[in-house]
Short mmCIF file of N, CA and C in Angstrom, two decimals:
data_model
loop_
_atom_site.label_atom_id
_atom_site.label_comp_id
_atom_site.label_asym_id
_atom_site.label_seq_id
_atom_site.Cartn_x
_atom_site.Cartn_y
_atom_site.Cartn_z
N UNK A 27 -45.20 102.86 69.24
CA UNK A 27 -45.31 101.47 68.80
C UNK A 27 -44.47 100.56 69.70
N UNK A 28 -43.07 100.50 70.25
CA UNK A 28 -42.27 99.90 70.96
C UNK A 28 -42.61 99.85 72.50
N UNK A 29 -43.44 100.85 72.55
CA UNK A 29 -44.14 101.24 74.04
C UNK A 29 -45.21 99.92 74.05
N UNK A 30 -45.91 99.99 72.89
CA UNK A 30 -46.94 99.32 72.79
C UNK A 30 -46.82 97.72 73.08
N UNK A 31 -45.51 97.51 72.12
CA UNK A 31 -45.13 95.68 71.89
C UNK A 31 -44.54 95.71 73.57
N UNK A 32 -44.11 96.68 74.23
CA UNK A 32 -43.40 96.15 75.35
C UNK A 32 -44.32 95.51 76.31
N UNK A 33 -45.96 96.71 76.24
CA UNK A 33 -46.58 96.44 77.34
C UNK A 33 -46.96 95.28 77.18
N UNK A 34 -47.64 94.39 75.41
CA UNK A 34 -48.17 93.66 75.72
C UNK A 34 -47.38 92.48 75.84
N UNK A 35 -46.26 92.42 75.37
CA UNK A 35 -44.95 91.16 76.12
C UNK A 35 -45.36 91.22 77.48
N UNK A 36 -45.19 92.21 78.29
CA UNK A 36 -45.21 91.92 79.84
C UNK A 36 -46.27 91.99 80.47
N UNK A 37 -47.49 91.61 79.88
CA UNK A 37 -48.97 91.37 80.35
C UNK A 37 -48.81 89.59 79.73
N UNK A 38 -48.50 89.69 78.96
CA UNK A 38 -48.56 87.90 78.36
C UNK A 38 -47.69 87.53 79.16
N UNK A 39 -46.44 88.00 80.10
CA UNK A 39 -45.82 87.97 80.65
C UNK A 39 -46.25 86.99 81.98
N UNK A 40 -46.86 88.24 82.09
CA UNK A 40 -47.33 88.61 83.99
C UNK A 40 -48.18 87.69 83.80
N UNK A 41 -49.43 87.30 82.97
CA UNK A 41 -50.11 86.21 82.89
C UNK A 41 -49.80 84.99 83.24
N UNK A 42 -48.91 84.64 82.77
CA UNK A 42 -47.94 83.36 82.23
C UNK A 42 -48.08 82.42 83.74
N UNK A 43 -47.14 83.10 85.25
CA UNK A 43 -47.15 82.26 85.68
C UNK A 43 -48.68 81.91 86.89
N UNK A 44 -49.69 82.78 86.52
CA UNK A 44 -51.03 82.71 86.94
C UNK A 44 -51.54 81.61 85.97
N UNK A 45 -51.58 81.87 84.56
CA UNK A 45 -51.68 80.59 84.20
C UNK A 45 -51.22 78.69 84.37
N UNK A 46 -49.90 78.99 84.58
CA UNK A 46 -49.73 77.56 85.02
C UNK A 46 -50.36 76.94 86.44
N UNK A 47 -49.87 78.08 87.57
CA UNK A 47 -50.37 77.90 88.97
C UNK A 47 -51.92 77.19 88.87
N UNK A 48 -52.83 77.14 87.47
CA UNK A 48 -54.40 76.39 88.04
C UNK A 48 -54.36 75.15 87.65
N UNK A 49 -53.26 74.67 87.01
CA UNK A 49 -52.90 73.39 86.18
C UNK A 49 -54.09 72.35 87.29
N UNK A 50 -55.05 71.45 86.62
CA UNK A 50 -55.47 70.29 87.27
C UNK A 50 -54.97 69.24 87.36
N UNK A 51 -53.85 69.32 86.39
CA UNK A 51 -53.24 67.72 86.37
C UNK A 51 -52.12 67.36 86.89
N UNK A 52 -51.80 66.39 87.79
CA UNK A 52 -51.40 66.18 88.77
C UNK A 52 -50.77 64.56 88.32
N UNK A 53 -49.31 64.49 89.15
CA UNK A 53 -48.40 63.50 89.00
C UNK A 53 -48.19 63.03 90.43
N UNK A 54 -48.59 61.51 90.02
CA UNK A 54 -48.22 61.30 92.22
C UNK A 54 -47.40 60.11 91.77
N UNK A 55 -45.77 59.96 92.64
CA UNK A 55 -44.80 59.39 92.48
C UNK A 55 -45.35 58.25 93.67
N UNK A 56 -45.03 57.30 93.82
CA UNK A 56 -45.42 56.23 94.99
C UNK A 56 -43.81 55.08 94.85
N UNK A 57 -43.39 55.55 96.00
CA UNK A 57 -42.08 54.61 96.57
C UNK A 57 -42.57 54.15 97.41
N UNK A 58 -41.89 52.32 97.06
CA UNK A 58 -42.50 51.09 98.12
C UNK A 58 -41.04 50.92 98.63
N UNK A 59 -41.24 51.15 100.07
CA UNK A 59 -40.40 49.79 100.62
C UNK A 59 -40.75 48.71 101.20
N UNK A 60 -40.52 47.46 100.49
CA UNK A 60 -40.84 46.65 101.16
C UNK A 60 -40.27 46.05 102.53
N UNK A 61 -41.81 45.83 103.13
CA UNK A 61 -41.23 45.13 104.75
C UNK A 61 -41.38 43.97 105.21
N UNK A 62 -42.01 42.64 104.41
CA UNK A 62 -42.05 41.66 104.71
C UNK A 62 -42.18 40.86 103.34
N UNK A 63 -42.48 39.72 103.76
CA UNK A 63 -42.30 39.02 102.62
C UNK A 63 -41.31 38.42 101.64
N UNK A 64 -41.66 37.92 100.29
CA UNK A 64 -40.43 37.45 99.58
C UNK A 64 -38.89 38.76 99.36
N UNK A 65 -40.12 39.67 99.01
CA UNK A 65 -39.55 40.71 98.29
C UNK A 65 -39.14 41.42 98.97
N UNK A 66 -38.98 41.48 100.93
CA UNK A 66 -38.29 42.23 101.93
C UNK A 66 -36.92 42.82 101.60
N UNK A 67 -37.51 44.47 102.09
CA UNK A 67 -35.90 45.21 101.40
C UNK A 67 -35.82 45.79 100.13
N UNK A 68 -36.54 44.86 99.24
CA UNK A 68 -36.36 45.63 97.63
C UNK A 68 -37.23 47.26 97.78
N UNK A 69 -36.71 47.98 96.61
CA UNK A 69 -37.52 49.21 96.49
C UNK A 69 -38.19 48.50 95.41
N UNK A 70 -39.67 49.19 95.36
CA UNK A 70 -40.25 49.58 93.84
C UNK A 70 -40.94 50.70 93.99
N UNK A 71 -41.30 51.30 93.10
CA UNK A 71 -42.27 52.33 92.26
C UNK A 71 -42.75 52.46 90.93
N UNK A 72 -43.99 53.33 91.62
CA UNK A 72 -45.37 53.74 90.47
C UNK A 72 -45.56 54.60 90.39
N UNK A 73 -45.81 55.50 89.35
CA UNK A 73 -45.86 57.07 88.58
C UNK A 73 -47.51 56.58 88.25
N UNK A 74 -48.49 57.80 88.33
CA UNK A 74 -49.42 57.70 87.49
C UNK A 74 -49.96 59.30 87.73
N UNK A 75 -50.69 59.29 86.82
CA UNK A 75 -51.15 60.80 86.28
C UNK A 75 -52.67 61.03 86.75
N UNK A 76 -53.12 62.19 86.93
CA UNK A 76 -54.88 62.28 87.36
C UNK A 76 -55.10 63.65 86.71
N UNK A 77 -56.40 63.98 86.32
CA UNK A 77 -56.55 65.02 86.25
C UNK A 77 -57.40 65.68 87.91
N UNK A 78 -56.96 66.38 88.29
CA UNK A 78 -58.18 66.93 90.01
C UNK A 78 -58.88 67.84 89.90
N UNK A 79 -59.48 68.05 88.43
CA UNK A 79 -60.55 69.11 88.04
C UNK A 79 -61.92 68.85 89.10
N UNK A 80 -62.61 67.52 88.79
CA UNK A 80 -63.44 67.31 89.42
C UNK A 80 -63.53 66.90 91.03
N UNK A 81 -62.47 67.06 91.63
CA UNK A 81 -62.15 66.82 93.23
C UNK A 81 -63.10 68.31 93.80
N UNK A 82 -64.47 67.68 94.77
CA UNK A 82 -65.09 68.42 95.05
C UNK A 82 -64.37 68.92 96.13
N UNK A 83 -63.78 68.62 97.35
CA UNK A 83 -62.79 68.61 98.04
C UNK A 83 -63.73 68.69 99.15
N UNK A 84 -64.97 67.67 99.48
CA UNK A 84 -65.88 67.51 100.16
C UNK A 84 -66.28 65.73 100.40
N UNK A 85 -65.78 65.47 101.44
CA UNK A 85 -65.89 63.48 102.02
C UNK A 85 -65.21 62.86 101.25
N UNK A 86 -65.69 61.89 100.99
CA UNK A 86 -65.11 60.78 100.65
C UNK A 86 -64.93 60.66 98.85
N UNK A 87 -63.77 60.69 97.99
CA UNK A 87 -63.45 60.96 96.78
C UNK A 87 -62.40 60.40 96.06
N UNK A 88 -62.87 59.49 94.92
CA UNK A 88 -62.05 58.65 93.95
C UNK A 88 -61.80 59.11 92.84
N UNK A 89 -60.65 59.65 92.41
CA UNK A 89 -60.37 60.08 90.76
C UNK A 89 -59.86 59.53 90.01
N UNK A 90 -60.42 59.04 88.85
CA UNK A 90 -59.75 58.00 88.14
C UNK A 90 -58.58 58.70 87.47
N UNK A 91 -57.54 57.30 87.81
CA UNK A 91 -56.21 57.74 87.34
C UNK A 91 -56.28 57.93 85.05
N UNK A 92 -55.71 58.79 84.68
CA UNK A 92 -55.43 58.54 83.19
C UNK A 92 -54.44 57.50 83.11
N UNK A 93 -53.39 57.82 83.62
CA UNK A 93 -51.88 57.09 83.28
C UNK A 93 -51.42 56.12 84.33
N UNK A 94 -51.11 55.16 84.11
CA UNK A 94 -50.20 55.02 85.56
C UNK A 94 -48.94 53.97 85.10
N UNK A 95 -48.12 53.55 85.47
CA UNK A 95 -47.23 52.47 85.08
C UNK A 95 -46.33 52.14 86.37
N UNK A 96 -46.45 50.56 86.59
CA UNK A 96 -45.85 49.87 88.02
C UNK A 96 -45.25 48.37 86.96
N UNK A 97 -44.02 48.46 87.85
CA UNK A 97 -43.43 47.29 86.97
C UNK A 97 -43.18 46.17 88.62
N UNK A 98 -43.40 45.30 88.12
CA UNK A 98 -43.63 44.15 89.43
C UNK A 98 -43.27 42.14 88.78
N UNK A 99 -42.71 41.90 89.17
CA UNK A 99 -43.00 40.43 89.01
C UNK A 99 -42.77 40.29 87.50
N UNK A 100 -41.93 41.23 87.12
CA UNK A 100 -41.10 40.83 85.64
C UNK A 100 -41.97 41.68 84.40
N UNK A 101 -43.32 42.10 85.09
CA UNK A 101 -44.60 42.89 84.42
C UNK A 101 -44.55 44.21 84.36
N UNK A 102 -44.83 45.05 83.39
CA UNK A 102 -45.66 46.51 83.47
C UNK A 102 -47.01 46.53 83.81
N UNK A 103 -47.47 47.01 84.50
CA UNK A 103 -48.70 47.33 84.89
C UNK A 103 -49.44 48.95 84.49
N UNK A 104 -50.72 48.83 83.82
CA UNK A 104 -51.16 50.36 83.67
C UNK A 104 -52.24 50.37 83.81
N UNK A 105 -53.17 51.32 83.99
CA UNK A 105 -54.27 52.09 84.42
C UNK A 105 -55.34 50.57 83.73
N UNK A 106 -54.86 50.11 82.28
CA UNK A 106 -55.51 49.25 81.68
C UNK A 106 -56.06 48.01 82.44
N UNK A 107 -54.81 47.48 83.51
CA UNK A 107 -55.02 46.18 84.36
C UNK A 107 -56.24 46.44 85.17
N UNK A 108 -56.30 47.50 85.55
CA UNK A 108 -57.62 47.65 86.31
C UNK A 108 -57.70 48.92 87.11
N UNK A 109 -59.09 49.20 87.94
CA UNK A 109 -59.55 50.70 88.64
C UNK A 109 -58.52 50.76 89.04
N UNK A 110 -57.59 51.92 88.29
CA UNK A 110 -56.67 52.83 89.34
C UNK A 110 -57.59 54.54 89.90
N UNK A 111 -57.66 54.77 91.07
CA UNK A 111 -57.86 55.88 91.53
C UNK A 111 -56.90 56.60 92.48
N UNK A 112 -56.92 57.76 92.59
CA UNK A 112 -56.68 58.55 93.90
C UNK A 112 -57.59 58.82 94.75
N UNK A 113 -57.20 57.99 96.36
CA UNK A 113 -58.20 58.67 97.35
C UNK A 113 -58.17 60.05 97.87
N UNK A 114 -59.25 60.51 98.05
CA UNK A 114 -59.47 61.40 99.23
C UNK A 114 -60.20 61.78 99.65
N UNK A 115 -60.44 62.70 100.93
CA UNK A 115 -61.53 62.20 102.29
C UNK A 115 -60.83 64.40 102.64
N UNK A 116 -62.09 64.82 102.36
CA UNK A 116 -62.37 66.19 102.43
C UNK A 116 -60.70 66.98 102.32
N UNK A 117 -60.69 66.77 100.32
CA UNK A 117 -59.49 67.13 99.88
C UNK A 117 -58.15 67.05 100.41
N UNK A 118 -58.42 66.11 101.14
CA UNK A 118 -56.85 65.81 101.98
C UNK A 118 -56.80 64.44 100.90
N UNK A 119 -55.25 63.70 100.38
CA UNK A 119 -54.65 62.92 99.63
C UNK A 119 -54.50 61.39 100.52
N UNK A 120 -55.02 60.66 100.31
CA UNK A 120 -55.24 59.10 100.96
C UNK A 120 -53.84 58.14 100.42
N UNK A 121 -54.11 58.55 98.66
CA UNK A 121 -53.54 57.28 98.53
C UNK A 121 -53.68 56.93 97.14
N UNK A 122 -53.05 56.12 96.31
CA UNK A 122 -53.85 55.29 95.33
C UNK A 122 -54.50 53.61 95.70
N UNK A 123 -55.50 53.74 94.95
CA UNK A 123 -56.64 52.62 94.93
C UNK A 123 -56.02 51.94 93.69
N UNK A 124 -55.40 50.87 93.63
CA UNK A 124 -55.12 49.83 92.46
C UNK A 124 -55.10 48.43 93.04
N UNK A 125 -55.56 47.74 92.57
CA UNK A 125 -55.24 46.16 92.60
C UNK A 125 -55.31 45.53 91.19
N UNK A 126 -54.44 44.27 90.93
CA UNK A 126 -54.18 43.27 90.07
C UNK A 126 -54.48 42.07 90.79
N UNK A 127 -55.29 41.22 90.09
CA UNK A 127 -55.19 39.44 91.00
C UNK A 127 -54.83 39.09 89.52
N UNK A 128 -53.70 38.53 89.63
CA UNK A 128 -52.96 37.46 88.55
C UNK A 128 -51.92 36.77 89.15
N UNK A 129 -51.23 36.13 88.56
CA UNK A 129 -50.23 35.05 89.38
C UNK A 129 -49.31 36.04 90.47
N UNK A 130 -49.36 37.27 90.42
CA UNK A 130 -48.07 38.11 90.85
C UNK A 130 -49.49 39.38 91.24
N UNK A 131 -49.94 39.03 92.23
CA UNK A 131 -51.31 39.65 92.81
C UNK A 131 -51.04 41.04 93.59
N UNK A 132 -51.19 42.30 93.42
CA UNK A 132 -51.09 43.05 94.40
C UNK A 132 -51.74 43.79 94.85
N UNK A 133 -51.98 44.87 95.60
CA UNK A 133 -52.77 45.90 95.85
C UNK A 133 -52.18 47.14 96.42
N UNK A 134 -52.47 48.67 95.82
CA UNK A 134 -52.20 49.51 96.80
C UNK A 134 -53.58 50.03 97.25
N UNK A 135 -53.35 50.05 98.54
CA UNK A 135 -54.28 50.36 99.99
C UNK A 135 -54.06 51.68 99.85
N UNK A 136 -55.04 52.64 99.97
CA UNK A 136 -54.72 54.19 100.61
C UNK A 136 -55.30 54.07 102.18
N UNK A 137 -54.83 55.54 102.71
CA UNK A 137 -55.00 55.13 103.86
C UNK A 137 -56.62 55.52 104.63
N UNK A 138 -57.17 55.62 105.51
CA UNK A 138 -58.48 55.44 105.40
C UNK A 138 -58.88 57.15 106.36
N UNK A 139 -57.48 57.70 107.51
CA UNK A 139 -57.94 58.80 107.65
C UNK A 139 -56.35 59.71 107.62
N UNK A 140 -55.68 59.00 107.15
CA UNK A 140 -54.52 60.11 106.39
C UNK A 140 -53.60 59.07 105.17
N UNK A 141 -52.93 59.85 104.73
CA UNK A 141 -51.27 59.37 104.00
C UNK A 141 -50.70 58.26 104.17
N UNK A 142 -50.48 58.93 105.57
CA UNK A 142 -49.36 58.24 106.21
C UNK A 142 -49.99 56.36 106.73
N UNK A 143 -51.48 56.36 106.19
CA UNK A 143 -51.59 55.27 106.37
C UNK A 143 -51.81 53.91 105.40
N UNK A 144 -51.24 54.76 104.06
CA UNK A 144 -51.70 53.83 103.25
C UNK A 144 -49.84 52.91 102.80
N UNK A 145 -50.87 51.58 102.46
CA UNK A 145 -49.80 50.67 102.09
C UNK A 145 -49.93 50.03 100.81
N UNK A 146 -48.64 49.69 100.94
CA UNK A 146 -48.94 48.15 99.68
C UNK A 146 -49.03 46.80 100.48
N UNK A 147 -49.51 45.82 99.51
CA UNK A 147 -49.48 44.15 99.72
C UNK A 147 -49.33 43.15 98.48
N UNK A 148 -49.10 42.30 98.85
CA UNK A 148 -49.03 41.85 97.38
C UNK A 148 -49.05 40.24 97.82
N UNK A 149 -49.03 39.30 97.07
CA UNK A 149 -48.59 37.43 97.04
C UNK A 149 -47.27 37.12 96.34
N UNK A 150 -46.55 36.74 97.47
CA UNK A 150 -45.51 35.86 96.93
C UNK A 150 -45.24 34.75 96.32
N UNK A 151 -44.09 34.02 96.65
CA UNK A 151 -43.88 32.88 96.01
C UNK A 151 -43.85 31.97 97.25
N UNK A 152 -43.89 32.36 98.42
CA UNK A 152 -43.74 31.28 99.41
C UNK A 152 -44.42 32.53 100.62
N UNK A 153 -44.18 33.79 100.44
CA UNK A 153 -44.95 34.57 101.16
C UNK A 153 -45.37 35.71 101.42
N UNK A 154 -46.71 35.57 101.78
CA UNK A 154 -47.26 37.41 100.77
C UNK A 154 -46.29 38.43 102.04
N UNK A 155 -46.73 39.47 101.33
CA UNK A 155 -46.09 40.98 101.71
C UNK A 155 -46.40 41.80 102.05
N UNK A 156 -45.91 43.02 102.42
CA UNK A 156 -46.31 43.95 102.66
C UNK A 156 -45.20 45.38 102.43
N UNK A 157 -45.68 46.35 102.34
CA UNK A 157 -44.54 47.63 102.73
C UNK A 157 -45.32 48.88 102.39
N UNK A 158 -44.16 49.73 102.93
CA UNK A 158 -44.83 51.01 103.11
C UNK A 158 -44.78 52.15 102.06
N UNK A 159 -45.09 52.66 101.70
CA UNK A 159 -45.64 53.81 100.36
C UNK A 159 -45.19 55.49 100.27
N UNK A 160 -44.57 55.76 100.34
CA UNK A 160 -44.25 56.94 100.37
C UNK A 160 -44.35 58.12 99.24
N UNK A 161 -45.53 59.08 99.07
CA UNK A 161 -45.96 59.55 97.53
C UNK A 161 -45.12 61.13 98.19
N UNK A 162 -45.41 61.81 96.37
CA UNK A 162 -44.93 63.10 96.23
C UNK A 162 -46.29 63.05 95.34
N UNK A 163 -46.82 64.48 94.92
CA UNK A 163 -47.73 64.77 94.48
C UNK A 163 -47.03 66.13 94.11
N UNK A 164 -47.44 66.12 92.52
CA UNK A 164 -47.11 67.53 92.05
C UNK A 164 -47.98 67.62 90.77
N UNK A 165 -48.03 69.19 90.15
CA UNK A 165 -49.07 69.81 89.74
C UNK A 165 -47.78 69.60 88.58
N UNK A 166 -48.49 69.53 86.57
CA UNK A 166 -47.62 69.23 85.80
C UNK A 166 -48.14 70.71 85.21
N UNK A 167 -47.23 71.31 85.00
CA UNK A 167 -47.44 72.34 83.99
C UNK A 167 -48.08 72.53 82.74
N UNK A 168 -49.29 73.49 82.51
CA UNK A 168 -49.35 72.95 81.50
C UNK A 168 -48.86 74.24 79.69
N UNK A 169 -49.35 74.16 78.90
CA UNK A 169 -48.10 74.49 78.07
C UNK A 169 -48.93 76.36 77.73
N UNK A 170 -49.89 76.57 78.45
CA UNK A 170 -50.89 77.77 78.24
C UNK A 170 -50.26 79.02 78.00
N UNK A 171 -48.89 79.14 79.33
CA UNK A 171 -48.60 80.63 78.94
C UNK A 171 -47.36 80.20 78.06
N UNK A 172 -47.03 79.17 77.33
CA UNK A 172 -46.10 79.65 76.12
C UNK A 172 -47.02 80.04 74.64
N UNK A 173 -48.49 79.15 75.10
CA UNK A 173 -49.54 79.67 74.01
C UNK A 173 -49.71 80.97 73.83
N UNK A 174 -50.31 81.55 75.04
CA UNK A 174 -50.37 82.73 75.95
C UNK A 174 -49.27 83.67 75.14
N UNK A 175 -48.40 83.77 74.93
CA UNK A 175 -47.25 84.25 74.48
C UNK A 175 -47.04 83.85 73.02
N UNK A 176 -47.05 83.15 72.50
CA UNK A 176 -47.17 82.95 70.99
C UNK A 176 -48.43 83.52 70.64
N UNK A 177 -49.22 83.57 70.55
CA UNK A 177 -50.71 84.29 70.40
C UNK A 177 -50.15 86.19 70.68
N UNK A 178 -49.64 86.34 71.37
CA UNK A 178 -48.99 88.05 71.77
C UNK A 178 -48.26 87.85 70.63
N UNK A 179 -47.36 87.28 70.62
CA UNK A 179 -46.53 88.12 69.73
C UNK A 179 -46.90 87.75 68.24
N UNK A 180 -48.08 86.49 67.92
CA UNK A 180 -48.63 86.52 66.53
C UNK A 180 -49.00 88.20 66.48
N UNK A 181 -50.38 88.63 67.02
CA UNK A 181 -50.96 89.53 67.23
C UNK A 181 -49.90 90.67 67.16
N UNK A 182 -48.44 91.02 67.64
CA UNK A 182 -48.14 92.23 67.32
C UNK A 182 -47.02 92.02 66.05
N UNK A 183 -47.15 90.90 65.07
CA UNK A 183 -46.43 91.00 63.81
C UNK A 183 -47.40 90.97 62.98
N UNK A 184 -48.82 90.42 63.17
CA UNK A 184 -50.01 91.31 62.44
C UNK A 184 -50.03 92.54 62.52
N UNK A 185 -49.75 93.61 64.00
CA UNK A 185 -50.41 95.06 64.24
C UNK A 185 -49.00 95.60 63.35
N UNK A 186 -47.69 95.25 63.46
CA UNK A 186 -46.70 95.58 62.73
C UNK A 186 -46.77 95.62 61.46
N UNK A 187 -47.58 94.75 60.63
CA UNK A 187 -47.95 94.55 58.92
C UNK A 187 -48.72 95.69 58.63
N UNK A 188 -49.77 96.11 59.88
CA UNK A 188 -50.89 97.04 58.85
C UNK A 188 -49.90 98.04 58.90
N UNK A 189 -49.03 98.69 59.80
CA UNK A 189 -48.55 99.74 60.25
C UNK A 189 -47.45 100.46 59.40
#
């Protein structure tokens, strides 16, 4: 019996981190520095969330963001203000696709054949802007192999009851 509960702990185990490794959902951090304009010098940043289930990882490809939040011009901004996407161009990462036109107008640009080329812009108060974007992209865990593992050990305090 102890033979038994061990093996299947360390198969729910061994599972565990194969399970997280296929996670689709994905967190891309975006740091601005700005380089011209009113706002020359300031940092900002935008967090937003995607799922990349459907990324064929073939030409040209927009995924709509779920989440996103950018604080700008005294404002929060989210996925709600308008099309947020992630670019990309044969599964390589472009960029995010967002714009706002309201009094405090901006846009992030991805870049058109890498990363490294996408920007921000935006309208000032006396003069628009610009700066450069710098993302991290990471895969969010998701909660499967602690399921994965609660489900094992339901299953061997049932096989323990009949026994």
């Amino acid at each position: 019996m102890k033979t038994h509960i061990a093996a299947t702990l360390a198969a729910a185990l061994a599972a565990a981190p194969a399970a997280a490794a296929t996670t689709t959902v994905f967190v891309v951090d975006a740091d601005i520095t700005v380089t011209s304009g009113d706002l020359f010098g300031q940092t900002l940043s935008a967090q937003a969330v995607a799922d990349l289930a459907g990324l064929a990882g073939v030409g040209e490809e927009f995924i709509p963001v779920q989440r996103l939040r950018f604080d700008f011009g005294g404002e929060t901004y989210t996925e709600a203000d308008g099309d947020a996407e992630l670019a990309y161009f044969d599964n390589a990462f472009l960029g995010l696709s967002f714009s706002v036109d309201t009094p405090d107008a901006f846009s992030f640009i991805p870049g058109f054949f890498s990363v490294d080329e996408a920007f921000f812009s935006y309208q000032g108060l006396s003069a628009d802007g610009d700066g450069d974007i710098a993302y991290a992209v990471a895969p969010i865990p998701l909660p499967a192999p602690f399921a994965l593992l609660a489900v094992s050990l339901a299953g061997l305090v049932a096989l323990r009851r009949k026994v």
